[in-house]
Short mmCIF file of C-alpha atoms in Angstrom, two decimals:
data_model
loop_
_atom_site.label_atom_id
_atom_site.label_comp_id
_atom_site.label_asym_id
_atom_site.label_seq_id
_atom_site.Cartn_x
_atom_site.Cartn_y
_atom_site.Cartn_z
CA UNK A 1 -163.26 29.30 120.83
CA UNK A 2 -160.99 30.78 118.16
CA UNK A 3 -162.08 30.13 114.58
CA UNK A 4 -159.73 29.74 111.60
CA UNK A 5 -160.57 29.62 107.91
CA UNK A 6 -157.98 27.46 106.10
CA UNK A 7 -157.35 27.31 102.36
CA UNK A 8 -155.36 24.38 101.04
CA UNK A 9 -156.36 22.31 104.04
CA UNK A 10 -156.26 19.05 102.09
CA UNK A 11 -152.73 19.77 100.79
CA UNK A 12 -149.42 18.60 102.15
CA UNK A 13 -148.91 21.48 104.60
CA UNK A 14 -152.61 22.02 105.24
CA UNK A 15 -153.23 18.52 106.62
CA UNK A 16 -150.55 18.99 109.23
CA UNK A 17 -151.77 22.47 110.13
CA UNK A 18 -155.37 21.31 110.56
CA UNK A 19 -154.22 18.64 113.00
CA UNK A 20 -152.31 21.20 115.06
CA UNK A 21 -155.17 23.69 115.11
CA UNK A 22 -157.56 21.02 116.33
CA UNK A 23 -155.14 19.84 119.01
CA UNK A 24 -154.91 23.41 120.28
CA UNK A 25 -158.67 23.80 120.53
CA UNK A 26 -159.38 25.90 117.46
CA UNK A 27 -162.58 25.62 115.48
CA UNK A 28 -161.68 25.20 111.80
CA UNK A 29 -163.48 25.72 108.52
CA UNK A 30 -161.47 24.36 105.60
CA UNK A 31 -162.00 24.41 101.84
CA UNK A 32 -161.34 21.66 99.33
CA UNK A 33 -162.27 21.03 95.71
CA UNK A 34 -163.03 17.42 96.59
CA UNK A 35 -165.45 16.08 99.23
CA UNK A 36 -163.86 15.65 102.66
CA UNK A 37 -165.14 14.18 105.91
CA UNK A 38 -166.02 16.51 108.77
CA UNK A 39 -164.82 15.74 112.26
CA UNK A 40 -165.27 17.35 115.67
CA UNK A 41 -164.16 20.95 115.40
CA UNK A 42 -163.54 20.74 111.64
CA UNK A 43 -166.05 21.62 108.93
CA UNK A 44 -165.18 21.13 105.27
CA UNK A 45 -166.67 23.30 102.54
CA UNK A 46 -166.56 22.42 98.85
CA UNK A 47 -165.10 25.08 96.57
CA UNK A 48 -162.09 27.08 95.48
CA UNK A 49 -161.11 30.69 94.80
CA UNK A 50 -163.15 30.75 91.59
CA UNK A 51 -166.20 29.02 93.07
CA UNK A 52 -166.37 30.15 96.68
CA UNK A 53 -169.10 28.76 98.95
CA UNK A 54 -170.91 30.95 101.44
CA UNK A 55 -168.55 31.83 104.30
CA UNK A 56 -169.10 33.29 107.74
CA UNK A 57 -168.75 37.09 107.82
CA UNK A 58 -166.02 36.93 110.46
CA UNK A 59 -163.28 34.57 111.65
CA UNK A 60 -160.32 35.09 113.96
CA UNK A 61 -157.73 34.06 111.40
CA UNK A 62 -157.29 33.07 107.77
CA UNK A 63 -154.47 30.74 106.74
CA UNK A 64 -153.62 30.02 103.11
CA UNK A 65 -151.57 26.90 102.43
CA UNK A 66 -152.39 26.89 98.71
CA UNK A 67 -151.46 29.00 95.67
CA UNK A 68 -150.55 32.47 96.86
CA UNK A 69 -151.65 34.33 93.74
CA UNK A 70 -155.13 32.83 93.87
CA UNK A 71 -155.47 33.62 97.57
CA UNK A 72 -154.32 37.23 97.05
CA UNK A 73 -156.93 37.79 94.34
CA UNK A 74 -159.70 36.37 96.49
CA UNK A 75 -158.62 38.24 99.62
CA UNK A 76 -158.62 41.53 97.74
CA UNK A 77 -162.40 41.40 97.20
CA UNK A 78 -163.59 38.96 99.87
CA UNK A 79 -166.40 40.10 102.16
CA UNK A 80 -164.97 38.64 105.35
CA UNK A 81 -163.46 40.13 108.50
CA UNK A 82 -160.33 38.53 109.94
CA UNK A 83 -157.78 40.26 112.12
CA UNK A 84 -155.01 37.77 111.38
CA UNK A 85 -153.80 36.41 108.03
CA UNK A 86 -150.96 33.93 107.45
CA UNK A 87 -150.15 32.81 103.90
CA UNK A 88 -147.55 30.55 102.35
CA UNK A 89 -145.54 31.61 99.35
CA UNK A 90 -142.17 30.17 98.37
CA UNK A 91 -138.47 31.01 98.24
CA UNK A 92 -138.95 30.62 94.47
CA UNK A 93 -139.93 34.29 94.57
CA UNK A 94 -136.20 35.07 94.64
CA UNK A 95 -134.66 31.85 93.31
CA UNK A 96 -136.55 31.90 90.01
CA UNK A 97 -136.67 35.64 89.48
CA UNK A 98 -133.68 35.64 87.11
CA UNK A 99 -134.23 32.18 85.63
CA UNK A 100 -133.49 31.48 81.98
CA UNK A 101 -136.87 29.73 81.84
CA UNK A 102 -139.74 32.14 81.13
CA UNK A 103 -142.20 29.90 82.96
CA UNK A 104 -140.07 30.04 86.10
CA UNK A 105 -139.77 33.83 85.88
CA UNK A 106 -143.56 33.95 85.63
CA UNK A 107 -143.83 31.86 88.82
CA UNK A 108 -141.55 34.30 90.64
CA UNK A 109 -143.51 37.29 89.36
CA UNK A 110 -146.83 35.82 90.46
CA UNK A 111 -145.43 35.03 93.90
CA UNK A 112 -144.12 38.58 94.28
CA UNK A 113 -147.44 40.06 93.17
CA UNK A 114 -149.26 37.74 95.57
CA UNK A 115 -147.13 38.82 98.52
CA UNK A 116 -147.59 42.49 97.72
CA UNK A 117 -151.32 42.00 97.25
CA UNK A 118 -151.82 40.24 100.58
CA UNK A 119 -149.92 42.93 102.50
CA UNK A 120 -151.76 45.74 100.70
CA UNK A 121 -155.19 44.24 101.36
CA UNK A 122 -154.36 43.53 104.99
CA UNK A 123 -153.24 47.12 105.49
CA UNK A 124 -156.43 48.41 103.91
CA UNK A 125 -158.50 46.27 106.27
CA UNK A 126 -156.39 46.96 109.37
CA UNK A 127 -155.52 43.26 109.55
CA UNK A 128 -152.15 41.77 110.49
CA UNK A 129 -150.53 39.62 107.79
CA UNK A 130 -147.51 37.32 107.75
CA UNK A 131 -145.95 35.66 104.69
CA UNK A 132 -144.03 32.39 104.91
CA UNK A 133 -141.53 31.20 102.28
CA UNK A 134 -140.61 27.49 102.48
CA UNK A 135 -137.68 25.97 100.64
CA UNK A 136 -137.79 22.37 99.30
CA UNK A 137 -140.84 20.82 100.97
CA UNK A 138 -141.03 17.10 101.79
CA UNK A 139 -142.67 14.71 104.23
CA UNK A 140 -146.17 14.04 102.86
CA UNK A 141 -145.35 12.37 99.54
CA UNK A 142 -146.96 15.18 97.55
CA UNK A 143 -144.10 17.54 96.76
CA UNK A 144 -142.86 18.11 93.23
CA UNK A 145 -139.14 17.58 93.81
CA UNK A 146 -137.95 14.98 96.33
CA UNK A 147 -140.99 12.72 96.00
CA UNK A 148 -140.65 12.89 92.21
CA UNK A 149 -136.99 11.86 92.54
CA UNK A 150 -137.99 8.95 94.79
CA UNK A 151 -140.68 7.74 92.39
CA UNK A 152 -138.44 7.93 89.33
CA UNK A 153 -135.63 6.17 91.17
CA UNK A 154 -137.98 3.37 92.24
CA UNK A 155 -139.17 2.97 88.66
CA UNK A 156 -135.70 2.92 87.12
CA UNK A 157 -133.74 1.27 89.96
CA UNK A 158 -131.24 4.11 89.65
CA UNK A 159 -131.13 7.87 89.50
CA UNK A 160 -128.71 9.96 87.41
CA UNK A 161 -127.22 13.26 88.44
CA UNK A 162 -124.74 15.49 86.64
CA UNK A 163 -121.29 15.60 88.19
CA UNK A 164 -120.64 18.45 90.61
CA UNK A 165 -124.29 18.65 91.67
CA UNK A 166 -123.03 20.19 94.89
CA UNK A 167 -125.26 23.26 95.23
CA UNK A 168 -126.45 23.60 98.81
CA UNK A 169 -130.06 22.87 99.78
CA UNK A 170 -132.20 23.03 102.94
CA UNK A 171 -135.16 20.61 102.58
CA UNK A 172 -137.96 21.34 105.07
CA UNK A 173 -140.54 18.95 106.53
CA UNK A 174 -144.26 19.77 106.21
CA UNK A 175 -144.81 19.41 109.96
CA UNK A 176 -142.19 22.08 110.68
CA UNK A 177 -143.91 24.42 108.23
CA UNK A 178 -147.28 23.81 109.88
CA UNK A 179 -145.74 24.54 113.28
CA UNK A 180 -144.35 27.83 111.94
CA UNK A 181 -147.74 28.86 110.57
CA UNK A 182 -149.42 28.05 113.86
CA UNK A 183 -146.79 30.01 115.79
CA UNK A 184 -147.27 32.99 113.46
CA UNK A 185 -150.95 33.16 114.43
CA UNK A 186 -149.97 34.07 117.98
CA UNK A 187 -146.82 36.09 117.36
CA UNK A 188 -147.12 39.87 117.57
CA UNK A 189 -143.56 40.17 116.24
CA UNK A 190 -144.64 38.42 113.02
CA UNK A 191 -147.13 41.13 112.03
CA UNK A 192 -146.23 42.54 108.63
CA UNK A 193 -143.22 40.24 108.25
CA UNK A 194 -142.01 37.76 105.64
CA UNK A 195 -139.99 34.74 106.79
CA UNK A 196 -137.83 32.27 104.93
CA UNK A 197 -138.47 28.75 106.24
CA UNK A 198 -135.56 26.46 105.32
CA UNK A 199 -135.02 23.05 106.84
CA UNK A 200 -132.73 22.37 109.78
CA UNK A 201 -129.79 21.10 107.77
CA UNK A 202 -127.80 22.49 104.85
CA UNK A 203 -126.39 19.85 102.52
CA UNK A 204 -125.18 19.40 98.96
CA UNK A 205 -127.75 18.50 96.30
CA UNK A 206 -125.94 15.21 95.66
CA UNK A 207 -126.04 14.29 99.36
CA UNK A 208 -129.72 15.21 99.57
CA UNK A 209 -130.53 12.85 96.68
CA UNK A 210 -128.28 10.15 98.13
CA UNK A 211 -130.26 10.19 101.38
CA UNK A 212 -133.56 9.98 99.50
CA UNK A 213 -132.34 6.90 97.60
CA UNK A 214 -130.90 5.32 100.76
CA UNK A 215 -134.33 5.58 102.44
CA UNK A 216 -135.98 3.44 99.75
CA UNK A 217 -136.20 -0.36 99.80
CA UNK A 218 -134.31 -1.54 97.88
CA UNK A 219 -132.15 1.59 97.59
CA UNK A 220 -131.71 2.63 93.94
CA UNK A 221 -128.23 3.40 92.66
CA UNK A 222 -127.02 6.97 92.33
CA UNK A 223 -125.20 7.47 89.04
CA UNK A 224 -123.14 10.60 88.41
CA UNK A 225 -122.63 11.42 84.76
CA UNK A 226 -120.57 13.94 82.81
CA UNK A 227 -122.77 16.78 81.62
CA UNK A 228 -123.05 15.58 77.98
CA UNK A 229 -124.14 12.09 79.06
CA UNK A 230 -126.52 13.48 81.66
CA UNK A 231 -128.14 15.72 79.06
CA UNK A 232 -128.65 12.69 76.81
CA UNK A 233 -130.13 10.72 79.70
CA UNK A 234 -132.44 13.60 80.55
CA UNK A 235 -133.63 13.88 76.96
CA UNK A 236 -134.32 10.13 76.84
CA UNK A 237 -136.22 10.30 80.14
CA UNK A 238 -138.39 13.14 78.85
CA UNK A 239 -139.26 11.11 75.75
CA UNK A 240 -140.15 8.17 77.98
CA UNK A 241 -142.63 10.15 80.05
CA UNK A 242 -140.92 13.16 81.53
CA UNK A 243 -138.92 13.97 84.64
CA UNK A 244 -140.19 17.43 85.45
CA UNK A 245 -136.62 18.75 85.20
CA UNK A 246 -135.97 21.67 82.90
CA UNK A 247 -132.60 23.08 81.90
CA UNK A 248 -132.84 25.86 84.48
CA UNK A 249 -133.54 23.34 87.25
CA UNK A 250 -130.52 21.27 86.24
CA UNK A 251 -128.30 24.35 86.27
CA UNK A 252 -129.46 25.15 89.81
CA UNK A 253 -128.15 21.79 91.04
CA UNK A 254 -124.73 23.44 91.11
CA UNK A 255 -125.92 26.68 92.74
CA UNK A 256 -126.24 27.31 96.48
CA UNK A 257 -129.82 28.10 97.51
CA UNK A 258 -129.44 28.87 101.20
CA UNK A 259 -131.74 31.01 103.35
CA UNK A 260 -131.44 32.54 106.81
CA UNK A 261 -133.89 31.14 109.36
CA UNK A 262 -132.70 33.35 112.24
CA UNK A 263 -135.71 35.75 112.02
CA UNK A 264 -138.15 32.80 112.08
CA UNK A 265 -136.31 31.22 115.01
CA UNK A 266 -136.45 34.53 116.89
CA UNK A 267 -140.08 35.45 116.23
CA UNK A 268 -141.74 32.06 115.73
CA UNK A 269 -139.62 29.72 117.83
CA UNK A 270 -138.88 27.95 114.55
CA UNK A 271 -136.83 24.78 115.08
CA UNK A 272 -136.80 22.68 111.89
CA UNK A 273 -135.48 19.13 111.94
CA UNK A 274 -132.40 17.88 110.07
CA UNK A 275 -132.95 15.97 106.85
CA UNK A 276 -133.46 12.33 107.87
CA UNK A 277 -135.83 10.94 105.23
CA UNK A 278 -137.76 7.68 105.44
CA UNK A 279 -139.54 5.81 102.67
CA UNK A 280 -142.93 6.81 104.13
CA UNK A 281 -142.13 10.48 103.62
CA UNK A 282 -142.32 9.91 99.87
CA UNK A 283 -145.67 8.11 99.95
CA UNK A 284 -148.87 10.14 99.73
CA UNK A 285 -150.54 10.51 103.12
CA UNK A 286 -154.29 10.48 102.59
CA UNK A 287 -155.15 10.05 106.27
CA UNK A 288 -157.50 12.56 107.81
CA UNK A 289 -156.13 15.49 109.78
#
């Protein structure tokens, strides 16, 4: 029986991946900071990259669904043998590289360093590594963008956007990301490769938000404001408890962030779904894998 070690197994992508690994007959060891319940074929260990429990000396594969920089640091010095490594990063590695926000540039730099570190360590150990870069993640009610929009819109009964928020987006469902990671484990073509993983539909930012609001019950109202009024509304929202939107993020609403999924389709059989949100997709899923 093949054995996988999974980091981030209790996260939004990790839960879906664990379920798929178990369905396909893998034995899984997963890590979480919080206590989790074991089940047939799945053993949970308590810990994180800074407080690692005792691990087996060898597994068939390691999958990281959590922070890439933390995984890269651990992998560099870990005393474990694994011939296959699959790790999630983010398309933010390119999107935020030239951001006006220093914090976003730091995110991009840490992602880039993490990718380079994973590939370098894998090469040193004669392991095969694959890096996966999702776009806007949704589906488990734990993402920082679309679920945040849904929660704020529910609270306010409306959601404001600046006019001309027409930059293109490709939201991607967590189950499609998990399927890509699982496919990468068995794909020889994926060795040493990095793949963008956008969703199956490209749509304007405004239309993406409109569909999120339409999925809620009752559906909040979408309000489009001139830039000066939107900036005032954003400032008021931050004073009232924050929106998570910085100036750089608002500017990107008008920019196209589109990625090519042809390599992932070719090598991983990647077939992401179109963006058809439901209210449940913006509610935290705490069910077991």
